[in-house]
PDB file of N, CA and C in Angstrom:
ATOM      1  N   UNK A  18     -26.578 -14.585  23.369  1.00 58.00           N
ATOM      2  CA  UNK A  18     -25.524 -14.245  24.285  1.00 58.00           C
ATOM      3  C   UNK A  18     -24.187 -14.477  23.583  1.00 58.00           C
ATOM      4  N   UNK A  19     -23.309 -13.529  23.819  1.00 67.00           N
ATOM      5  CA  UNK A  19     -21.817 -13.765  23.214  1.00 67.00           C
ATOM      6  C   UNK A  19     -21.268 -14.132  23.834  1.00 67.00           C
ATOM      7  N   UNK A  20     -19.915 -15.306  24.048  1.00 72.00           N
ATOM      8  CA  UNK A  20     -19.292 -15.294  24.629  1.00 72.00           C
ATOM      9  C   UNK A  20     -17.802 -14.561  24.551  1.00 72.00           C
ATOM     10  N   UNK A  21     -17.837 -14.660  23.029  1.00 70.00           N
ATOM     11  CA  UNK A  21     -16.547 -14.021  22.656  1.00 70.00           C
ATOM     12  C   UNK A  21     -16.673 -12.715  21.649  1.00 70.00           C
ATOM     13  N   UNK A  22     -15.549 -12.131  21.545  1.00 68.00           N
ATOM     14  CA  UNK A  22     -15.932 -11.105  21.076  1.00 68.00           C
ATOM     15  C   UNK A  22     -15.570 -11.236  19.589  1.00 68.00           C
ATOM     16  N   UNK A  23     -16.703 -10.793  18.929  1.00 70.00           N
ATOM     17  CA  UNK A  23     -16.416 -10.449  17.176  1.00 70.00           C
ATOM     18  C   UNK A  23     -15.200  -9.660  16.675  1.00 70.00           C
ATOM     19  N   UNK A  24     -14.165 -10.536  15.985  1.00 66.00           N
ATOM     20  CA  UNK A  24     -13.044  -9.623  15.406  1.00 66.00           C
ATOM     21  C   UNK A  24     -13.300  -8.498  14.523  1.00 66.00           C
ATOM     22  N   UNK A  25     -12.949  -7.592  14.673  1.00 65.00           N
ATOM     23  CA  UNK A  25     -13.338  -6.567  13.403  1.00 65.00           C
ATOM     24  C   UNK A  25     -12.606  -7.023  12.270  1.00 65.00           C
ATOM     25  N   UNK A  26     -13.089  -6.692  11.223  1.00 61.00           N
ATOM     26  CA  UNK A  26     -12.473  -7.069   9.434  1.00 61.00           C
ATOM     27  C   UNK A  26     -11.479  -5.807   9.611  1.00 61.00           C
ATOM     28  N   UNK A  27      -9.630  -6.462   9.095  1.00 57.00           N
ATOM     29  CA  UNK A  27      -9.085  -4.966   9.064  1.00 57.00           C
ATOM     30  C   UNK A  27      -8.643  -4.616   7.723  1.00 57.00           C
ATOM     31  N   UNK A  28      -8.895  -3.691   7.568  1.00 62.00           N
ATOM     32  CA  UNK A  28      -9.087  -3.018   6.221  1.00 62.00           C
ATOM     33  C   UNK A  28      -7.698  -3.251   5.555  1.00 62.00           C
ATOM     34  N   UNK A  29      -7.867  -3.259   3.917  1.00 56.00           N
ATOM     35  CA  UNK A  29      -6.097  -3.486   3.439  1.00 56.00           C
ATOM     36  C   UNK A  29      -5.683  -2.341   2.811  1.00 56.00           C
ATOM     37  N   UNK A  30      -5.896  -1.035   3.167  1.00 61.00           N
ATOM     38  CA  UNK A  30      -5.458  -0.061   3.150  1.00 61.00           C
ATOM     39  C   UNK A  30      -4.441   0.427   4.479  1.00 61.00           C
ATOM     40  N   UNK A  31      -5.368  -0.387   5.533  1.00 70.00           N
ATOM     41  CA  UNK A  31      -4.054   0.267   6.476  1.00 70.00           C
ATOM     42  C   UNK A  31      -2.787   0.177   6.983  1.00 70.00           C
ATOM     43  N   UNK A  32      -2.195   0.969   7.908  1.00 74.00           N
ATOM     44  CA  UNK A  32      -0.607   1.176   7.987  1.00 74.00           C
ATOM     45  C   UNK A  32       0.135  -0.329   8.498  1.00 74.00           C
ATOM     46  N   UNK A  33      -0.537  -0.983   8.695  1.00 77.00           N
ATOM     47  CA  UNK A  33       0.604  -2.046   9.410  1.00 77.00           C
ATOM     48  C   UNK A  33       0.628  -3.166   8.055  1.00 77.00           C
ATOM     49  N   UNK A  34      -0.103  -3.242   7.225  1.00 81.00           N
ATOM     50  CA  UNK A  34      -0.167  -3.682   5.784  1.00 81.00           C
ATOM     51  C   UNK A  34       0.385  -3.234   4.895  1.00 81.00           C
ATOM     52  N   UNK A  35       0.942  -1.687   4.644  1.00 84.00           N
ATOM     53  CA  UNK A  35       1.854  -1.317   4.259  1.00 84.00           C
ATOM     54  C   UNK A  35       3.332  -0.943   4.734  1.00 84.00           C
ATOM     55  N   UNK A  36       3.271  -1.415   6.056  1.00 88.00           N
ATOM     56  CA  UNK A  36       4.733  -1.919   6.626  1.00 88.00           C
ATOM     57  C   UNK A  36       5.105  -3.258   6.164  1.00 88.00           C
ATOM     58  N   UNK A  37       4.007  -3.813   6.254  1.00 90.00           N
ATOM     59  CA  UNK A  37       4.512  -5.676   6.117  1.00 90.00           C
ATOM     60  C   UNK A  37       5.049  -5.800   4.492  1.00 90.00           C
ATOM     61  N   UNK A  38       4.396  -4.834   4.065  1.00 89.00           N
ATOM     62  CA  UNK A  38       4.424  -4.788   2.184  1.00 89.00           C
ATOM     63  C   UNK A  38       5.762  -4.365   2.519  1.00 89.00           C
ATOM     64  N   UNK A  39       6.225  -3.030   2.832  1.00 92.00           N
ATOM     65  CA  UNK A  39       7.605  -2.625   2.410  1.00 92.00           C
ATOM     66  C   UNK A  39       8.540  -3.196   3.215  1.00 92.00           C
ATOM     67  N   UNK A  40       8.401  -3.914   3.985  1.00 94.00           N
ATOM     68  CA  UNK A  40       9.850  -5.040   4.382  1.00 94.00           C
ATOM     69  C   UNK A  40       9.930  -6.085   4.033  1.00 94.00           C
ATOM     70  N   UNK A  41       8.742  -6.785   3.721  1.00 95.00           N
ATOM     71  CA  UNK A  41       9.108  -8.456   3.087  1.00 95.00           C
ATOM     72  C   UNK A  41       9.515  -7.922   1.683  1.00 95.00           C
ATOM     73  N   UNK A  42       9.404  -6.419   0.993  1.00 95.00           N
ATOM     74  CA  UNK A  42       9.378  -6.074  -0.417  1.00 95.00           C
ATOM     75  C   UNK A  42      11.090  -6.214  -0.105  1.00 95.00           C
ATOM     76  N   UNK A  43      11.655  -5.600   0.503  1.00 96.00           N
ATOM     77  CA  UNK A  43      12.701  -4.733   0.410  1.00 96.00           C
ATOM     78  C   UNK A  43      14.095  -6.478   1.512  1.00 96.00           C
ATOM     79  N   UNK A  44      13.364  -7.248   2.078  1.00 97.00           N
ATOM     80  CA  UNK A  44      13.906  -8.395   2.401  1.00 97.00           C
ATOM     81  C   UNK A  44      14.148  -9.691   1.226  1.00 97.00           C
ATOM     82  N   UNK A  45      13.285  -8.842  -0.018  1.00 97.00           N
ATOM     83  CA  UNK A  45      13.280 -10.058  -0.987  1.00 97.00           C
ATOM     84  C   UNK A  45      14.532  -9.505  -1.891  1.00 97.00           C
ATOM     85  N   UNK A  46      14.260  -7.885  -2.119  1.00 97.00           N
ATOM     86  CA  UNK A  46      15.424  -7.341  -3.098  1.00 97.00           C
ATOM     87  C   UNK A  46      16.491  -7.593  -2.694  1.00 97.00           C
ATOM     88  N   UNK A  47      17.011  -7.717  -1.453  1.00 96.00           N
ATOM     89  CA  UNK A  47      18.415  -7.390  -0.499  1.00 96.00           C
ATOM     90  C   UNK A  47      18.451  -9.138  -0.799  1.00 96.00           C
ATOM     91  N   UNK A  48      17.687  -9.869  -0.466  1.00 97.00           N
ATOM     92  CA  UNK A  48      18.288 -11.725  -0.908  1.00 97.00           C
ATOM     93  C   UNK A  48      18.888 -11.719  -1.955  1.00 97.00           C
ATOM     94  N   UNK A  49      17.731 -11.522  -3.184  1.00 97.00           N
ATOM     95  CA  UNK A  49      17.984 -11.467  -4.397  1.00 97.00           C
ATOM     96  C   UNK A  49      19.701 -10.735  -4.999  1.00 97.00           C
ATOM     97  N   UNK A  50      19.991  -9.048  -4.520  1.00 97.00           N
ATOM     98  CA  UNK A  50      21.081  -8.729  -4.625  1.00 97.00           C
ATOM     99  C   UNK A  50      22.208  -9.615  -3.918  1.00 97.00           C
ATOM    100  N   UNK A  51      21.655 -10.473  -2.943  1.00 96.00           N
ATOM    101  CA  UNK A  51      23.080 -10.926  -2.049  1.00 96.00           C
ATOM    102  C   UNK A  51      23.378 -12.469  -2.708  1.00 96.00           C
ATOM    103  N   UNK A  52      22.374 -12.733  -3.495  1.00 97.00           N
ATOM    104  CA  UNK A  52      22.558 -14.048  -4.149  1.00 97.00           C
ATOM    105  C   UNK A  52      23.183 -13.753  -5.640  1.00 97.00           C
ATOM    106  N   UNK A  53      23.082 -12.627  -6.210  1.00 96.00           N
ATOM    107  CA  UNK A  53      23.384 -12.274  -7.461  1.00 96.00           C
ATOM    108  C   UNK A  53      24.736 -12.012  -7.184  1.00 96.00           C
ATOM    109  N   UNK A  54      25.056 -11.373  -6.076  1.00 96.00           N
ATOM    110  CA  UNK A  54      26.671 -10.994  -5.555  1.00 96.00           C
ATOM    111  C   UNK A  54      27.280 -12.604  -4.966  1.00 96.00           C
ATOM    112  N   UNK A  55      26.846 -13.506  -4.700  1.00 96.00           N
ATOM    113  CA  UNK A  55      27.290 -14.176  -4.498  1.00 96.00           C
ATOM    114  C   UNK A  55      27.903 -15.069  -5.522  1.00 96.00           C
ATOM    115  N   UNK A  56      27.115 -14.976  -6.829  1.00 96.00           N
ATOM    116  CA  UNK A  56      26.806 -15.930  -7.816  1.00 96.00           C
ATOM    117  C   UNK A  56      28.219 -15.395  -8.817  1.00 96.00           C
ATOM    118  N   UNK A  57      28.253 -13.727  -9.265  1.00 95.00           N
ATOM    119  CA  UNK A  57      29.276 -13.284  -9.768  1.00 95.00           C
ATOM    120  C   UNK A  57      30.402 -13.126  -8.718  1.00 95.00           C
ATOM    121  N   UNK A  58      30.780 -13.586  -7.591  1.00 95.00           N
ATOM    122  CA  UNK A  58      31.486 -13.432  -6.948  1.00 95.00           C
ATOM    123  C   UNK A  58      31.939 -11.649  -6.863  1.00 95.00           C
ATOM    124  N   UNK A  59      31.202 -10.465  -6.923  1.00 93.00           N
ATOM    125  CA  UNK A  59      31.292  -9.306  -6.258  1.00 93.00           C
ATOM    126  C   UNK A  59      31.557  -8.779  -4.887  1.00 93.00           C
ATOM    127  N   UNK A  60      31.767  -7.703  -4.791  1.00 91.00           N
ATOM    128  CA  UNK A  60      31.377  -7.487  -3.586  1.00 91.00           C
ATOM    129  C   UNK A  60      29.869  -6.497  -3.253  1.00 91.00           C
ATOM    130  N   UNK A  61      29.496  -6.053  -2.409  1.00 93.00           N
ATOM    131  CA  UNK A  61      28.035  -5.705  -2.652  1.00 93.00           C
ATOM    132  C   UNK A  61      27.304  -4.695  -3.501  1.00 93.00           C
ATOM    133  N   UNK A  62      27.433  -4.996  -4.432  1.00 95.00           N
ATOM    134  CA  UNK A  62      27.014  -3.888  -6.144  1.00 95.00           C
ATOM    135  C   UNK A  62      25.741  -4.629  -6.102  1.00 95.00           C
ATOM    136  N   UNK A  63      25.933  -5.313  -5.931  1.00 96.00           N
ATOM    137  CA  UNK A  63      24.174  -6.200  -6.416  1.00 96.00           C
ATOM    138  C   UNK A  63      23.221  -6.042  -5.679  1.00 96.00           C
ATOM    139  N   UNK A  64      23.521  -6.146  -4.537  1.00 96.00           N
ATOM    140  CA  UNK A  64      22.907  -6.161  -2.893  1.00 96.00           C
ATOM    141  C   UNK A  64      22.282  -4.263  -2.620  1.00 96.00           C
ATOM    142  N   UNK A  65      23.312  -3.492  -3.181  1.00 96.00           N
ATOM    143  CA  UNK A  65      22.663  -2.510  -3.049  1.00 96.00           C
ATOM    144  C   UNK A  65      21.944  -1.999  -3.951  1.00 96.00           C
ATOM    145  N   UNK A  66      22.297  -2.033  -4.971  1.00 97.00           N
ATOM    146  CA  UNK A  66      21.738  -1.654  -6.167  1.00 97.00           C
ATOM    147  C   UNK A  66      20.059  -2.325  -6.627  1.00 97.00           C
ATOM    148  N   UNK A  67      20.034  -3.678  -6.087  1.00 97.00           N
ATOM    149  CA  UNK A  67      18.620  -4.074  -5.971  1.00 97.00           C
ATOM    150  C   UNK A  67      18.002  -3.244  -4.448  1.00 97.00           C
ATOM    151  N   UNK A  68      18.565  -3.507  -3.756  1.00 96.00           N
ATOM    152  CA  UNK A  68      17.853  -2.477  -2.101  1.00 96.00           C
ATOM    153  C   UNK A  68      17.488  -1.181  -2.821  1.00 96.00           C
ATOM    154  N   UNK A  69      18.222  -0.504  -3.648  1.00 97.00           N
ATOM    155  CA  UNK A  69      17.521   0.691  -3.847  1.00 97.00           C
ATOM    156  C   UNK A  69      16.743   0.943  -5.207  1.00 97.00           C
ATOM    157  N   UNK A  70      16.796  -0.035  -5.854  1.00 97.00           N
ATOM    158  CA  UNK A  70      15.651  -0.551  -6.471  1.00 97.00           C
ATOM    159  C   UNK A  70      14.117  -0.483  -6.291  1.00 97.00           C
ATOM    160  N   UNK A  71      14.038  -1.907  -5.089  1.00 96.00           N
ATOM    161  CA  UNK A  71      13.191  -2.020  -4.853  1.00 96.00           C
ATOM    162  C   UNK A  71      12.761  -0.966  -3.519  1.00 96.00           C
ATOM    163  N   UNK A  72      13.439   0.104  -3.248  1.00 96.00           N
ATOM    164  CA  UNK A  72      12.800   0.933  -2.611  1.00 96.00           C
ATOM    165  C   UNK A  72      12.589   2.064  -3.162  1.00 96.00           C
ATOM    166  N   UNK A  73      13.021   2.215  -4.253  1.00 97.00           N
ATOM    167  CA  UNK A  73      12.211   3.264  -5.426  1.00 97.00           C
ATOM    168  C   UNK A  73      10.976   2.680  -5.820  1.00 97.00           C
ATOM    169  N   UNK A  74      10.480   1.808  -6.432  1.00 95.00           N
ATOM    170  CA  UNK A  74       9.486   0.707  -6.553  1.00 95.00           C
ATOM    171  C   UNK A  74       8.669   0.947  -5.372  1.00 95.00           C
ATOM    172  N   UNK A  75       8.739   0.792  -4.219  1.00 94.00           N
ATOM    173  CA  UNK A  75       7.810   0.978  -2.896  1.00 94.00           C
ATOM    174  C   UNK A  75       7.305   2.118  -3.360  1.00 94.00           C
ATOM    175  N   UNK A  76       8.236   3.215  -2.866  1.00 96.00           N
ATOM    176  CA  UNK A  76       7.547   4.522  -2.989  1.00 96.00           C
ATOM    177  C   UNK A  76       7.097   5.342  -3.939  1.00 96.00           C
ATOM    178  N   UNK A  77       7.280   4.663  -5.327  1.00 96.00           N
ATOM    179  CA  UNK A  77       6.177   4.918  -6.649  1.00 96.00           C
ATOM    180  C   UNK A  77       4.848   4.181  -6.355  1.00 96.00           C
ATOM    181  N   UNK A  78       5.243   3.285  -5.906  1.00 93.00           N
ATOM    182  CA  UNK A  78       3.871   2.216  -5.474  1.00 93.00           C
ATOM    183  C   UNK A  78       3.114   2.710  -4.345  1.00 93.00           C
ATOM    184  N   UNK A  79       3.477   3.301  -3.379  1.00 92.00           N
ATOM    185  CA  UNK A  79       2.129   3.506  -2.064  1.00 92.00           C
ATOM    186  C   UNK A  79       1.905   5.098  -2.821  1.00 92.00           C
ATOM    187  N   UNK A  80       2.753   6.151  -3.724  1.00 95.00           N
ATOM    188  CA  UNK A  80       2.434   7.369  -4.253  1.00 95.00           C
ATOM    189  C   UNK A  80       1.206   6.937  -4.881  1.00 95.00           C
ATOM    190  N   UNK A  81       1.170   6.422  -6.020  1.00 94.00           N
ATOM    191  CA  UNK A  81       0.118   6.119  -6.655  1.00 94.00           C
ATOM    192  C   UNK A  81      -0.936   5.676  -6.251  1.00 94.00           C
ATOM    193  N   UNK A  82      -0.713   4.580  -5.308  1.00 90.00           N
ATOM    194  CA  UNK A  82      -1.851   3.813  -4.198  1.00 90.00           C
ATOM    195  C   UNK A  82      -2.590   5.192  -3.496  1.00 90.00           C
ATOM    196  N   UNK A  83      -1.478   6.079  -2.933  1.00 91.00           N
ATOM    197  CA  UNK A  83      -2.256   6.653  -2.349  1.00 91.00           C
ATOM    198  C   UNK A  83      -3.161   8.310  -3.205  1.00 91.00           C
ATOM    199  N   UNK A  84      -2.388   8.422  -4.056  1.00 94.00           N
ATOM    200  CA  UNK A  84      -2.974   9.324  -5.330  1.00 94.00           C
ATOM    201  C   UNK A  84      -4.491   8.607  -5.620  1.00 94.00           C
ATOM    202  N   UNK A  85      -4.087   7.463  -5.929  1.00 93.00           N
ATOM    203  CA  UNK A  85      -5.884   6.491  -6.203  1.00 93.00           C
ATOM    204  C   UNK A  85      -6.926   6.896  -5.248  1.00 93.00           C
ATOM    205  N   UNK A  86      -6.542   6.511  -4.142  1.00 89.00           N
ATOM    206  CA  UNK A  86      -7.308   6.643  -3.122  1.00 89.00           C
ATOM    207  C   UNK A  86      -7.859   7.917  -2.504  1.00 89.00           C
ATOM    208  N   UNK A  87      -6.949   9.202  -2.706  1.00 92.00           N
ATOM    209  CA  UNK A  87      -7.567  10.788  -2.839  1.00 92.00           C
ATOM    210  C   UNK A  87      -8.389  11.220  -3.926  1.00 92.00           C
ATOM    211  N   UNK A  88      -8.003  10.383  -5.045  1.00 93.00           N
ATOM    212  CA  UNK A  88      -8.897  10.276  -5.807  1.00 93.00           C
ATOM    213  C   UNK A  88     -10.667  10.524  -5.443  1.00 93.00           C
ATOM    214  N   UNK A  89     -10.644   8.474  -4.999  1.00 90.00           N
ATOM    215  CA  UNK A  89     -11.770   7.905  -4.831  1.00 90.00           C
ATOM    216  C   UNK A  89     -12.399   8.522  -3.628  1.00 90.00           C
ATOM    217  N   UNK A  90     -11.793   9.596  -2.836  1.00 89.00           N
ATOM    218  CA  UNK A  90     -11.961   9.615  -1.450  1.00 89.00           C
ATOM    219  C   UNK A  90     -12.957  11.862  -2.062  1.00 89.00           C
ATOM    220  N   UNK A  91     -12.073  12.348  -3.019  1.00 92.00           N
ATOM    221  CA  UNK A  91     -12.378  13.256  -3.468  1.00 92.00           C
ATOM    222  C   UNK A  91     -13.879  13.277  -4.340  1.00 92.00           C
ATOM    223  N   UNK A  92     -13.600  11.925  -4.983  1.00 91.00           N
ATOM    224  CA  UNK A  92     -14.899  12.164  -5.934  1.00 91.00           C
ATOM    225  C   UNK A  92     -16.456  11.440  -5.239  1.00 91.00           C
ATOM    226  N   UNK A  93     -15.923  11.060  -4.129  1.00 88.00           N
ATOM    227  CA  UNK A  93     -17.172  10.371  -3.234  1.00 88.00           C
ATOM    228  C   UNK A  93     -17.438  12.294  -2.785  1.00 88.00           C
ATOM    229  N   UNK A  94     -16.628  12.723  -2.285  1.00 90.00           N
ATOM    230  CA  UNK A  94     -17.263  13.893  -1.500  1.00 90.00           C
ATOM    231  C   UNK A  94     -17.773  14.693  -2.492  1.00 90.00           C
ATOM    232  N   UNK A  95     -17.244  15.186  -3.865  1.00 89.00           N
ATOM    233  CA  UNK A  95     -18.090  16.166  -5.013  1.00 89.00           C
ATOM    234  C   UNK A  95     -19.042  15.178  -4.967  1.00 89.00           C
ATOM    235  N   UNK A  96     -19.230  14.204  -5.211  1.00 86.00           N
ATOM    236  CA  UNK A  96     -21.189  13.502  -5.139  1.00 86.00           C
ATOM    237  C   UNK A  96     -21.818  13.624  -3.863  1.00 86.00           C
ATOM    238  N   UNK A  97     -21.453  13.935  -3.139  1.00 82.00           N
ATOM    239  CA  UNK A  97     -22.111  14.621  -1.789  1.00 82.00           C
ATOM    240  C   UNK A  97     -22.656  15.794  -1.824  1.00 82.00           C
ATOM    241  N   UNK A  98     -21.875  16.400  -2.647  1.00 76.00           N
ATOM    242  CA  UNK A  98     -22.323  17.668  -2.432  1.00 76.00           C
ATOM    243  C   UNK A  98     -22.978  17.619  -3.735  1.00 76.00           C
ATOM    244  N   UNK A  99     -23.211  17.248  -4.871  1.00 65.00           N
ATOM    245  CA  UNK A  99     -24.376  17.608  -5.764  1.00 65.00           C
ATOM    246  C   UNK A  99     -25.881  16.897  -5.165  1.00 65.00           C
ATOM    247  N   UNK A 100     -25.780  16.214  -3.821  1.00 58.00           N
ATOM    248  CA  UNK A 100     -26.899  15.552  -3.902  1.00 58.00           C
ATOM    249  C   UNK A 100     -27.693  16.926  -3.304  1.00 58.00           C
ATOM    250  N   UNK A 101     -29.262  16.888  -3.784  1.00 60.00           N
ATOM    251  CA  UNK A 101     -30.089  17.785  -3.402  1.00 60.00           C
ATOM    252  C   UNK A 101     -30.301  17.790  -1.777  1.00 60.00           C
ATOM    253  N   UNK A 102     -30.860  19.453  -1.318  1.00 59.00           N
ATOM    254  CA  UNK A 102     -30.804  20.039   0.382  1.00 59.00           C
ATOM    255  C   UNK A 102     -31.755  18.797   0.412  1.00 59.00           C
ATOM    256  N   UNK A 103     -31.390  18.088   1.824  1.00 56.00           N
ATOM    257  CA  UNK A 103     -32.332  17.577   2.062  1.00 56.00           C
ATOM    258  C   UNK A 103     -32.349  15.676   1.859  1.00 56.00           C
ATOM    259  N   UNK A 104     -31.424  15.675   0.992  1.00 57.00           N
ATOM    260  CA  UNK A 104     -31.757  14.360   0.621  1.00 57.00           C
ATOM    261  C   UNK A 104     -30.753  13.663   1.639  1.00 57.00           C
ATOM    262  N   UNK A 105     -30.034  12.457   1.084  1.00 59.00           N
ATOM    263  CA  UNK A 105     -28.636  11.801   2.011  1.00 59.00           C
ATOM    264  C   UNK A 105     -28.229  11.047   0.632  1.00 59.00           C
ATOM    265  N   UNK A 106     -27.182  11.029   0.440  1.00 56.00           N
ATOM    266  CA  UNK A 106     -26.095  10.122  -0.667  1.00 56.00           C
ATOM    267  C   UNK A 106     -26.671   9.081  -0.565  1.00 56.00           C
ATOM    268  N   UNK A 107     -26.879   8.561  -1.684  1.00 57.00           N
ATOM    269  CA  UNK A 107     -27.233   6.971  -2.141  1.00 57.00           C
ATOM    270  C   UNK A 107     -28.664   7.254  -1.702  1.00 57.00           C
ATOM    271  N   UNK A 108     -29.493   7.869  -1.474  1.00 58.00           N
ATOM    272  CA  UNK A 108     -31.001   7.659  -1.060  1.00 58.00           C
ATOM    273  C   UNK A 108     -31.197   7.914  -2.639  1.00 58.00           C
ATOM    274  N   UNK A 109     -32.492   7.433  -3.157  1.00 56.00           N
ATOM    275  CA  UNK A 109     -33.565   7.859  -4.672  1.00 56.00           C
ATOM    276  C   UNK A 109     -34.176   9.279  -4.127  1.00 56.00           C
ATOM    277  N   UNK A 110     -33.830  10.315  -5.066  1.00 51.00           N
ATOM    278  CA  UNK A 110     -34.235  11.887  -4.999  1.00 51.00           C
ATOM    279  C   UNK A 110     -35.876  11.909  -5.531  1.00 51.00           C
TER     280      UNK A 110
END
């Protein structure tokens, strides 16, 4: 008998994991620039110039992440389809 219910495992591909990635990413660059502007006594050259930094950086980073993953997601399905009529993926032919 259950009393409670089983959490599902959540996957680290999905979207609320790559929100949390690109704001603590982009909350660390914007410190970092506002401490570097603080340090040379500027005004905000540092602050932005790291913000758009590290948000070029994000979006080379989930491109590729997600290039990988059409990848892995493409070459699972061509092995689907070479498996023989009849059989099922991963079964011994």
């Amino acid at each position: 008998m259950k009393l409670l219910p089983t959490q599902t495992r959540i996957d680290t591909q999905d979207s609320l994991g790559h929100g949390m990635d690109a704001a603590i990413l982009l909350v660390v660059f914007l410190a970092a620039g506002y401490g570097l502007d603080r340090l040379f006594g500027t005004i905000p050259v540092f602050m932005v110039l790291m913000t758009v930094l590290g948000s070029i950086g994000l979006f080379l980073k989930f491109k590729y992440r997600y290039d990988e993953r059409m990848d892995e997601l493409e070459g699972r399905r061509t092995a689907g389809r070479a498996v023989p009529d009849g059989a099922r993926p991963g079964e011994p032919t």
